[in-house]
Each structure stands twice: as C-alpha cells, then as structure tokens.
Tab-separated table of C-alpha atoms in Angstrom:
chain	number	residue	atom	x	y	z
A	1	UNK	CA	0.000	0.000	0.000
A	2	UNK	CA	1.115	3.597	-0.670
A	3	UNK	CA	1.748	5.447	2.173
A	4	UNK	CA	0.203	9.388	3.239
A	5	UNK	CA	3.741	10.340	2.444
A	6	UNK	CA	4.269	8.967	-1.211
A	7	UNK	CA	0.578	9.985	-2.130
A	8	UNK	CA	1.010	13.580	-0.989
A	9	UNK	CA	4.640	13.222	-2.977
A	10	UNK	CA	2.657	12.541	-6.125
A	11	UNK	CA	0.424	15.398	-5.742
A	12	UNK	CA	2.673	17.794	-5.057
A	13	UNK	CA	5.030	16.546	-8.057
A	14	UNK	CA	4.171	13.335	-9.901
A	15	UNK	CA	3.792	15.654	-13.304
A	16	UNK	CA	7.526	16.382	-13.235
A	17	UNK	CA	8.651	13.514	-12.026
A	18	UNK	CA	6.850	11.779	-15.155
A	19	UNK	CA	8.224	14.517	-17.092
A	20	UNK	CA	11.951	13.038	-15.800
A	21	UNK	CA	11.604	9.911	-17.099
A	22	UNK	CA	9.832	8.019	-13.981
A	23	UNK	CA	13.658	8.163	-12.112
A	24	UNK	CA	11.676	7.432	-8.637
A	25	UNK	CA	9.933	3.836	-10.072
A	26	UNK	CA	13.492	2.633	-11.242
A	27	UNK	CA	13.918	-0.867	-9.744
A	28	UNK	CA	17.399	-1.147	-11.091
A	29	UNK	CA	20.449	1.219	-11.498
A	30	UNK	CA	23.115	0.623	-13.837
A	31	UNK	CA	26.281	2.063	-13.453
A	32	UNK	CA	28.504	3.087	-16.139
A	33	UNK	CA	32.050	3.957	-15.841
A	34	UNK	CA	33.866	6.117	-18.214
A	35	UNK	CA	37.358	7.566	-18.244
A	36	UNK	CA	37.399	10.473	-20.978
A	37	UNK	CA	37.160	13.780	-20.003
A	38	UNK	CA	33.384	15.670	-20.232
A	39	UNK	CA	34.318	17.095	-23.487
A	40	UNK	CA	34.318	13.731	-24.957
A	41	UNK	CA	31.342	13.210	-27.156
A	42	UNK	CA	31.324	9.896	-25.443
A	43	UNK	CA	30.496	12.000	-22.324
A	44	UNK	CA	28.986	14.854	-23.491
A	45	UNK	CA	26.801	13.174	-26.173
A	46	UNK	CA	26.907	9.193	-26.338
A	47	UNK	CA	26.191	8.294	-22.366
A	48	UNK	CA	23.262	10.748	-21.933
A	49	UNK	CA	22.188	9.814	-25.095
A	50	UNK	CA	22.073	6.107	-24.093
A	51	UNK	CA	20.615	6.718	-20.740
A	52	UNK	CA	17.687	8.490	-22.021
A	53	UNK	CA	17.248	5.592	-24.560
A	54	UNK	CA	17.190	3.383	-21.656
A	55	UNK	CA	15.649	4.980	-19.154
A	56	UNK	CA	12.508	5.462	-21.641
A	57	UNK	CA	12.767	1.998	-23.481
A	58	UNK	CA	12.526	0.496	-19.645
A	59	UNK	CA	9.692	3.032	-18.516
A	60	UNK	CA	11.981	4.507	-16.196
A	61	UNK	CA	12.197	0.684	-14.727
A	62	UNK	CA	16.284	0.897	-15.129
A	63	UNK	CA	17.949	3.953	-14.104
A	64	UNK	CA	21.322	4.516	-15.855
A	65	UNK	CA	24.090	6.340	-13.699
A	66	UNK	CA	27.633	7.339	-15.267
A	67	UNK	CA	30.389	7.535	-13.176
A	68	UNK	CA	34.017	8.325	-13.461
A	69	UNK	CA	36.285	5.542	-13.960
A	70	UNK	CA	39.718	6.811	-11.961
A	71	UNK	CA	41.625	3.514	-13.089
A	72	UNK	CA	43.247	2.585	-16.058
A	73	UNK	CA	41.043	2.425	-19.419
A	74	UNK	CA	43.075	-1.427	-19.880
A	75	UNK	CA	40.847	-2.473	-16.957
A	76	UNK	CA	37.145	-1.439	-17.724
A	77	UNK	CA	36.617	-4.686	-18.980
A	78	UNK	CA	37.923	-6.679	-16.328
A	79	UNK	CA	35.550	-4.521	-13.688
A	80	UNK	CA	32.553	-4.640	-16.213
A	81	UNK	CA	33.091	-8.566	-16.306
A	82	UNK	CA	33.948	-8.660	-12.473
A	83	UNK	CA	30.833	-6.738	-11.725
A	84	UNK	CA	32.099	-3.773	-10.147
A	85	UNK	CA	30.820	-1.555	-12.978
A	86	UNK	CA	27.665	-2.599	-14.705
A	87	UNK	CA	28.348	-0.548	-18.230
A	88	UNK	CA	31.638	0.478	-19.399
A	89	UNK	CA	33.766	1.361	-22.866
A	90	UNK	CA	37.418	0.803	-23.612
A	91	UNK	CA	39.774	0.012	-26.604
A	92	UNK	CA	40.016	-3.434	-27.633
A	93	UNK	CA	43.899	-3.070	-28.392
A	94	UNK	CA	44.301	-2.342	-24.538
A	95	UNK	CA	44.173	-6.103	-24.216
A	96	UNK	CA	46.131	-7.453	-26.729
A	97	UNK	CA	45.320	-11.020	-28.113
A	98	UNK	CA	41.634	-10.703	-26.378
A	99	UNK	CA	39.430	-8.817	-28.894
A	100	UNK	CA	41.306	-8.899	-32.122
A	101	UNK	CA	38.389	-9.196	-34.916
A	102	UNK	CA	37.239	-6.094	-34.904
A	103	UNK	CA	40.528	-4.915	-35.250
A	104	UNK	CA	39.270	-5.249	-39.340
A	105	UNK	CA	38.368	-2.225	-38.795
A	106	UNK	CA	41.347	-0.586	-38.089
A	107	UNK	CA	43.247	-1.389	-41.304
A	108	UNK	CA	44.812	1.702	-42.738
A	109	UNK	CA	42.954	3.317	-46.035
A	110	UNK	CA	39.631	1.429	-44.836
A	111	UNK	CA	37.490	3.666	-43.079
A	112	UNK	CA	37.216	7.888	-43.819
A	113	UNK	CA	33.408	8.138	-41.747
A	114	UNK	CA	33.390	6.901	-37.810
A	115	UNK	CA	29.820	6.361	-38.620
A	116	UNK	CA	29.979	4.553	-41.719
A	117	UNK	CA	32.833	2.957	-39.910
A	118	UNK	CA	31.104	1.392	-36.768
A	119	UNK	CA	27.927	0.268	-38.223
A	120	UNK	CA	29.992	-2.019	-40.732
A	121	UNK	CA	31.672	-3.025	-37.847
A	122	UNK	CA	28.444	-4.065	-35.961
A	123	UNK	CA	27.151	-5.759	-39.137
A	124	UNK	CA	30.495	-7.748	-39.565
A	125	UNK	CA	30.090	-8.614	-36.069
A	126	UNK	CA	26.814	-9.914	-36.405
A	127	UNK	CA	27.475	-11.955	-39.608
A	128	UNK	CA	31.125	-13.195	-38.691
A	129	UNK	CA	32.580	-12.527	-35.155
A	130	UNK	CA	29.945	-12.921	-33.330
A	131	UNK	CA	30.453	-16.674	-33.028
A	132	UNK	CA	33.405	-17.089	-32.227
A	133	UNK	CA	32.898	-15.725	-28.762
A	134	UNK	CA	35.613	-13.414	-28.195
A	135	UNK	CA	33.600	-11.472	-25.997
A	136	UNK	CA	32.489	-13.981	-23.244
A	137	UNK	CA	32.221	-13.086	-19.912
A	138	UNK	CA	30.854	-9.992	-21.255
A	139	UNK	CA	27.485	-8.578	-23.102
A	140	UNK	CA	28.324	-6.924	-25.945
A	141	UNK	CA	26.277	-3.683	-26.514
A	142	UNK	CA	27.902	-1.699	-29.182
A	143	UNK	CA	31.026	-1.737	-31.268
A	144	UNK	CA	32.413	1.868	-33.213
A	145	UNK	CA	35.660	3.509	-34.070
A	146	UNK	CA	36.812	7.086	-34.110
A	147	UNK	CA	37.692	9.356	-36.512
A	148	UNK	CA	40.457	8.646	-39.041
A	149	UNK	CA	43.977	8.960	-36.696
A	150	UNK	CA	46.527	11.260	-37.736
A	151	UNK	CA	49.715	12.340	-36.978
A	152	UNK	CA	50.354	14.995	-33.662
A	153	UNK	CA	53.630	16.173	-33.248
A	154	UNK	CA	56.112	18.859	-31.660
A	155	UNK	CA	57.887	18.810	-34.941
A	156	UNK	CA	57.538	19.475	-38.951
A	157	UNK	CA	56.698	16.217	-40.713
A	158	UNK	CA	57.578	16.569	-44.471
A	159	UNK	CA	58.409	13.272	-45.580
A	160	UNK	CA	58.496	9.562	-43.687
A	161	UNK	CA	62.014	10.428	-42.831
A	162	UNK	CA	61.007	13.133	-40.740
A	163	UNK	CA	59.506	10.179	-38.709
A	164	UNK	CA	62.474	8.026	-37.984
A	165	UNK	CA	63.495	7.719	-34.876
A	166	UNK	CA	60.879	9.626	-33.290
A	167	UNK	CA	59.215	8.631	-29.839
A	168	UNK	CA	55.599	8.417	-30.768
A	169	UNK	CA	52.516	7.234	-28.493
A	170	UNK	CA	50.748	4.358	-29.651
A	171	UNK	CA	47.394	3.086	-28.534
A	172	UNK	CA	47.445	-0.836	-29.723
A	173	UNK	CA	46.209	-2.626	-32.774
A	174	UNK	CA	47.114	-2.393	-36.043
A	175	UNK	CA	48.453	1.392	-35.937
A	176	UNK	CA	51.809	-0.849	-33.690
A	177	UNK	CA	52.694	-2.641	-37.044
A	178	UNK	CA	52.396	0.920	-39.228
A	179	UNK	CA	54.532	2.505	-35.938
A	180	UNK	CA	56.888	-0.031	-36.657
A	181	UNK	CA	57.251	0.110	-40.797
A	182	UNK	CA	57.769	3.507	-39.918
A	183	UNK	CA	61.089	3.000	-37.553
A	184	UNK	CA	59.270	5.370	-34.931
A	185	UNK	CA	60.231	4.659	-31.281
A	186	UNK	CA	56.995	3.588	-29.896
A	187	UNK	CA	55.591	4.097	-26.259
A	188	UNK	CA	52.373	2.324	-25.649
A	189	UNK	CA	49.826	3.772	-23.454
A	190	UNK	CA	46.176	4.861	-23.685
A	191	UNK	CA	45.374	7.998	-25.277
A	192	UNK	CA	44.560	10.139	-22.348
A	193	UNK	CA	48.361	9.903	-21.578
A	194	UNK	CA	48.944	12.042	-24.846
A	195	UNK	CA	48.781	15.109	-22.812
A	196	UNK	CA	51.360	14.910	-19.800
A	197	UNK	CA	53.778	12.377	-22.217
A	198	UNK	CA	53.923	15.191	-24.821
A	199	UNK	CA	54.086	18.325	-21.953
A	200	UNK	CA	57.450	16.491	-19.993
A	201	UNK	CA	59.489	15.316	-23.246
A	202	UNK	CA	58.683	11.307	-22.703
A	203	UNK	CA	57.264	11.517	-26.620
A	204	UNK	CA	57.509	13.609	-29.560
A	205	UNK	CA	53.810	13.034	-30.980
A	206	UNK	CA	51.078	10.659	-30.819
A	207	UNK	CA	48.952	8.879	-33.256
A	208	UNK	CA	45.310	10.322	-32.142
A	209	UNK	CA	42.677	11.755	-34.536
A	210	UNK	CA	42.115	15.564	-34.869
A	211	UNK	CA	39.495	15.274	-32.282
A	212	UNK	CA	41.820	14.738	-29.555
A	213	UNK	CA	43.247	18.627	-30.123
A	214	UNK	CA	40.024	19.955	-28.414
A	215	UNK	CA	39.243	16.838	-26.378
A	216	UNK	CA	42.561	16.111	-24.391
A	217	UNK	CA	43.842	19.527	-25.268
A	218	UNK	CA	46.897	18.591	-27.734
A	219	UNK	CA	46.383	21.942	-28.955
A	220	UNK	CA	48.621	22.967	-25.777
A	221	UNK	CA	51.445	20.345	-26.145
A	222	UNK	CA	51.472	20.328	-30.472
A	223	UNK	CA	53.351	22.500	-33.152
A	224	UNK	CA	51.735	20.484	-35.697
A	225	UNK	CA	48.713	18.455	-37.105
A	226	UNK	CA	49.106	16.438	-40.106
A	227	UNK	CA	45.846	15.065	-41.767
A	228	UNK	CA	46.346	12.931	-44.467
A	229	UNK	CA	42.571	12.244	-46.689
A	230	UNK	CA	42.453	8.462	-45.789
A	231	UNK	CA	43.994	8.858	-42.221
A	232	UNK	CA	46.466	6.683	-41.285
A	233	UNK	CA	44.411	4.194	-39.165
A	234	UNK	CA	41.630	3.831	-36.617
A	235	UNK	CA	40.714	2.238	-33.163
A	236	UNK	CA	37.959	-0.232	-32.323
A	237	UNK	CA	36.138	0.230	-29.024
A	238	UNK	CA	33.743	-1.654	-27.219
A	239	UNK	CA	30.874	-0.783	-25.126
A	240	UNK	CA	30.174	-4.039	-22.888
A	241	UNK	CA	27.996	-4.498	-20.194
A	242	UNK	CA	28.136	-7.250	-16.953
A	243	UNK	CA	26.103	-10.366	-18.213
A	244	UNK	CA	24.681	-11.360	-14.720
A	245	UNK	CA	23.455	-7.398	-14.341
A	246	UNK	CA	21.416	-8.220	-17.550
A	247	UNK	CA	20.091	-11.305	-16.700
A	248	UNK	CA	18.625	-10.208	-13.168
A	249	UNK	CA	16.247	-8.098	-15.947
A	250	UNK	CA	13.164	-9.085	-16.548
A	251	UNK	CA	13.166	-10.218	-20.153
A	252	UNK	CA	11.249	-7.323	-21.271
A	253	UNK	CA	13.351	-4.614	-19.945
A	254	UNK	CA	16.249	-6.875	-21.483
A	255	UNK	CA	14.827	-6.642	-24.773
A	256	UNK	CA	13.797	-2.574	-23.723
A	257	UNK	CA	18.006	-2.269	-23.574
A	258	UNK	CA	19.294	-4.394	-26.340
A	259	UNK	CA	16.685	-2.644	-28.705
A	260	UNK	CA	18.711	0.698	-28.271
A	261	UNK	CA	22.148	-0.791	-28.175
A	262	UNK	CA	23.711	-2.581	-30.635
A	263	UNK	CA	23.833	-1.211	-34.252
A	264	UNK	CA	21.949	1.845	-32.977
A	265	UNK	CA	24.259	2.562	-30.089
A	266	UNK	CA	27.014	2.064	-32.468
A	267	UNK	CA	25.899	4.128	-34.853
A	268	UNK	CA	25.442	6.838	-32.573
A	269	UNK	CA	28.738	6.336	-30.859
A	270	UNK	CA	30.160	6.543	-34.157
A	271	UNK	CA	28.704	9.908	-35.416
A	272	UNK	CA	29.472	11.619	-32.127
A	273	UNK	CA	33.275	10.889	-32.552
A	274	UNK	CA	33.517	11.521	-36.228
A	275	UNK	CA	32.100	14.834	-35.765
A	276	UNK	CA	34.457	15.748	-33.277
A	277	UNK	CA	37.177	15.731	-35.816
A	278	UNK	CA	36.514	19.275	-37.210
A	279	UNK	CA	36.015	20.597	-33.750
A	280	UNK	CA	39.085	19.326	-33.262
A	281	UNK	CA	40.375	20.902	-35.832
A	282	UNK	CA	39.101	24.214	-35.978
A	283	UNK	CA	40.465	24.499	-31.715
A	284	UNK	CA	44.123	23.584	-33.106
A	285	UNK	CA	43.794	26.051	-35.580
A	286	UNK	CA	42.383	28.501	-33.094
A	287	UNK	CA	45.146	27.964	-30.764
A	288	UNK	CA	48.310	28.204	-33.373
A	289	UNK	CA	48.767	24.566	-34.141
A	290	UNK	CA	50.226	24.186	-38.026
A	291	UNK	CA	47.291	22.665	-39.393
A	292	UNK	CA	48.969	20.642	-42.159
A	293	UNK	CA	46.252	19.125	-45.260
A	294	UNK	CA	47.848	16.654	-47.571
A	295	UNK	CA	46.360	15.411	-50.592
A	296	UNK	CA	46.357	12.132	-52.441
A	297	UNK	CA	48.977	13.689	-54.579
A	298	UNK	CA	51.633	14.891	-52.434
A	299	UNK	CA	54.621	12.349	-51.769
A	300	UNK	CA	54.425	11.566	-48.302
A	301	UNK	CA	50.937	10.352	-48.845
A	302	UNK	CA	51.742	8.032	-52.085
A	303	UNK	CA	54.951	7.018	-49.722
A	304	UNK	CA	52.504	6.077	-46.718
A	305	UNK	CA	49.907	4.318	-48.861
A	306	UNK	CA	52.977	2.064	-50.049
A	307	UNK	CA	54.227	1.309	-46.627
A	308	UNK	CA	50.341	0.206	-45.318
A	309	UNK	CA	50.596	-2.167	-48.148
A	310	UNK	CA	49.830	-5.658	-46.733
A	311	UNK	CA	48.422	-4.831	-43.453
A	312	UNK	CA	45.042	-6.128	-44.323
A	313	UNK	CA	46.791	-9.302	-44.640
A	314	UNK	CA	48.654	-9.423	-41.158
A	315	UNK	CA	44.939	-8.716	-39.874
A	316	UNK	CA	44.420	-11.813	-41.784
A	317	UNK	CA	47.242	-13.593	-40.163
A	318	UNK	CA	46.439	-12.227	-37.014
A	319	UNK	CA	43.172	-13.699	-36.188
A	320	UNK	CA	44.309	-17.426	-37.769
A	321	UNK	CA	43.228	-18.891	-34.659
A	322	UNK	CA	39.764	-17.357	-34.371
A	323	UNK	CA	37.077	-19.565	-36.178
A	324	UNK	CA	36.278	-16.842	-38.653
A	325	UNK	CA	36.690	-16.590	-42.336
A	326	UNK	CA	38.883	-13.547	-42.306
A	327	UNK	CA	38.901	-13.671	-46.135
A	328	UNK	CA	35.219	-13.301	-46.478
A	329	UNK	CA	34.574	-11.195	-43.578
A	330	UNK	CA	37.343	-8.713	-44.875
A	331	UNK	CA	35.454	-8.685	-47.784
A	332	UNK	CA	31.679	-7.951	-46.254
A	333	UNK	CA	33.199	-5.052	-44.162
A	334	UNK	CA	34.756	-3.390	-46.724
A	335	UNK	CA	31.135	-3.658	-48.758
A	336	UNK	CA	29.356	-2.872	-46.251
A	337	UNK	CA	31.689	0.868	-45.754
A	338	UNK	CA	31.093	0.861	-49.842
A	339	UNK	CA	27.407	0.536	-49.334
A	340	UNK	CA	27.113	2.874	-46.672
A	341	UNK	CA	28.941	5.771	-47.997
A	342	UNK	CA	26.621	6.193	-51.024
C-alpha cells in the first residue's frame, strides 16, 4: 500500500517527475564507468544519449548512472566482467590477443566516416565474429571507431624520414605494425596519456585523430597536425555491459536495452566521434597549431599508402586462430563501408 507520504509526494510533483523519465519507479540502477574527459562526445553526447534511450525503453524501470572511472582504461573490462561496474567502454587493443576481430576495422585506407565505420563493424560482427565468442564473460552492446587517426607532433613532418626515430605514443592494434614500418620509437599507453607524455618530453607526438586537439587539449602540447585524406588508421572500441546485471532483468526490460544498443548505439557512438574531428580541428587552428592538409597527390601520402601495403593481410594472419573466415569477412566489411557511404 502507498503510504500518506508517497501519495502527498505525487500530488505535489508526480507531473515532473513523469516529465523526468519516472527516475523514482526505477527498480534497477546501472552504473557506467567512463574515463574520458566531459568534453568527450562519449560524455557529453553518447552516455546521456544512451541513458535516455534506456531509461525510456525500460519506462523509467532501469535507471542509468555514469560515473568516473579513476583507473586505467586497460581495466574497464575486467571490472565490467567482475561486476564492479555494470556498463563500461574501452579500446580493444588495450588487451592485446583478447578482442582482435574487430581490429578489421582498423586497417589503414579502410574507413574515412566513424559512422559509416562502426555500423559495418556491428554488421560484420553480427554476420562473422559474433560466433566465435571473443567477448564472453561480457554482453556486448555496441562496437564503433573514431575518426580517421593522424599524426600529432612537436615537430615538422615533411616526408616519412622526418619520422624516424621519433618517440611516438601508440594506442594498440594495427596502428603498432604501421609505428613499426615507420622505424618510430613507440611508447604504448592509452590515449589520455597524450597530454602529460607530450608536456614532460617522454614523446615527440602521438597517433590520435584531430578530435583529440580539443578533447585532451593537444592543442597545448602540439606544433603540428598532419591530416592525411584516408587517415592513417583507426581504433575499435567496445561498449560491454556485466552479463549477470542483464540477466537479473526481466526479459522485457532486457529486450527494452538491447533494442537501443547494438547497431543503434554504435551508430550513434560513431557519429558523435567523427564529428568531433573538425572541432578538433578548428580548436588547433584557433590555438596556433600548423594545421597541415595533404592530398592524395603529395609524396608523403603516395609514400605512406605504399608502406600500409599488406596490413590487411597481417589482420588476416592475425586472427588465424579465431574460427572466422577472415577472407570473407574482410570482404563484407569493406562492402558494407562501400554501401554505406553512397
């Protein structure tokens, strides 16, 4: 029975508390841990996004909470999995040899739209990966990549030379075997690191896209921001969520939460980052960075597109041991970025 209290409550304010997407009736909170800072579209736009999805898919059933994630981005998905986050993102490459499929997507020349980028991701998922299991222990909600990576440095880059030799940060994946064709010095560590590696000397650049001037504020630690038209490479991420959390559902409010995740989460995760590549952009230029546009023509980009020659097979090789036509899989993601760019 309702007590005096509650029904005076609802009087006094049940309109607005309809209005804010019945947050008193939740029966279940999820919590969501994230570790970019709040001008990461993944903050700013994706999360509150997703918890209004949820929040009004579940009839305000499931609250959705996002918290701050203090500890490193390598182990989101060992807290999602152990429970003591609910909801969380990372970067497959943080855990080498765990989540390599979707690492197709990270295959230099491949993908120009994060959008276009992430959905064929999803799809390939669906129709390839998904079997294979990679992702037990966890509930997979959404896969997407960012922006096309490019080069941020403290010096001029002209030609590969220019590159040699240089202590660059790299993030994992497929962008460690382009580091290495280019004889850069790398230094692995995840990309909020950029910032304070770049400010005390420990590296000379990092391999982020143009995003990351206005989102980790490279603008204050760069001289220069190279964009080449295809990119150079991008990053898979995952958005997973605790499998026993999901199961305590009831199966309606598990269907309420799968039916705005997967392909539509990753779609939206995928916009939000793509568009923060002129953003970025626009702050470097804002801010004095030597905003540096190459075209398909110019040497250094003919030189790079020679040197990423063959990666697609050592993604090939790579995921040998997965029970996955890599072939044919290869071949449906890179239709299905063909398809959706028309």
């Amino acid at each position: 029975m309702i007590s005096v209290k509650k029904n005076l409550l609802w009087a006094v304010c049940g309109t607005s508390i309809l209005a804010s997407g019945l947050a008193s009736a939740a029966e279940t909170t999820l919590h969501v841990a994230t570790w970019l800072p709040p001008t990461s579209s993944q903050n700013s736009i994706v999360w509150p996004t997703w918890k209004q999805w949820v929040e009004k898919a579940t009839e305000g059933r499931v609250e959705v909470v996002i918290e701050n994630y203090t500890g490193d981005p390598k182990t989101i998905f060992d807290a999602v999995e152990d429970g003591v986050y609910d909801v969380g993102f990372s970067v497959n490459a943080y855990l080498p040899g765990r989540f390599k499929l979707a690492s197709v997507a990270e295959i230099p020349g491949e993908i120009t739209d994060a959008e276009v980028g992430s959905v064929a991701l999803w799809h390939t998922y669906e129709k390839f990966f998904k079997a294979d299991q990679e992702f037990r222990g966890l509930e997979l909600l959404a896969l997407f990549v960012h922006g096309p990576g490019q080069l941020n440095t403290n010096f001029p880059v002209k030609s590969l030379d220019d590159l040699k030799g240089k202590k660059m940060r790299i993030g994992g994946g497929l962008v460690n075997t382009l580091a290495e064709r280019l004889e850069v010095t790398p230094v692995s560590a995840p990309a909020p690191k950029s910032y304070e590696m770049m400010q005390q000397g420990v590296v000379d650049g990092t391999f982020l896209p143009a995003s990351q001037q206005m989102t980790l504020r490279l603008h204050e630690v760069t001289t220069d921001l190279i964009l080449f038209p295809k990119g150079l490479y991008t990053t898979a991420f995952s958005i997973v969520m605790n499998p026993d959390t999901l199961d305590s559902l009831s199966k309606k409010d598990q269907d309420a939460i799968m039916s705005v995740s997967g392909e539509k989460l990753s779609r939206l995760a995928g916009a939000a980052w793509g568009k923060e590549d002129q953003d970025g952009i626009l702050e470097a230029k804002a801010n004095g960075v030597n905003v540096v546009y190459l075209s398909k023509d110019d040497a250094i980009v003919k030189d790079m597109d020679k040197l990423e020659e063959g990666i697609d097979q050592a993604w090939i090789d790579s995921v040998s041991d997965r029970k996955v036509d890599a072939k044919a899989a290869l071949a449906y993601f890179r239709k299905n970025v063909s398809e959706l760019s028309q």
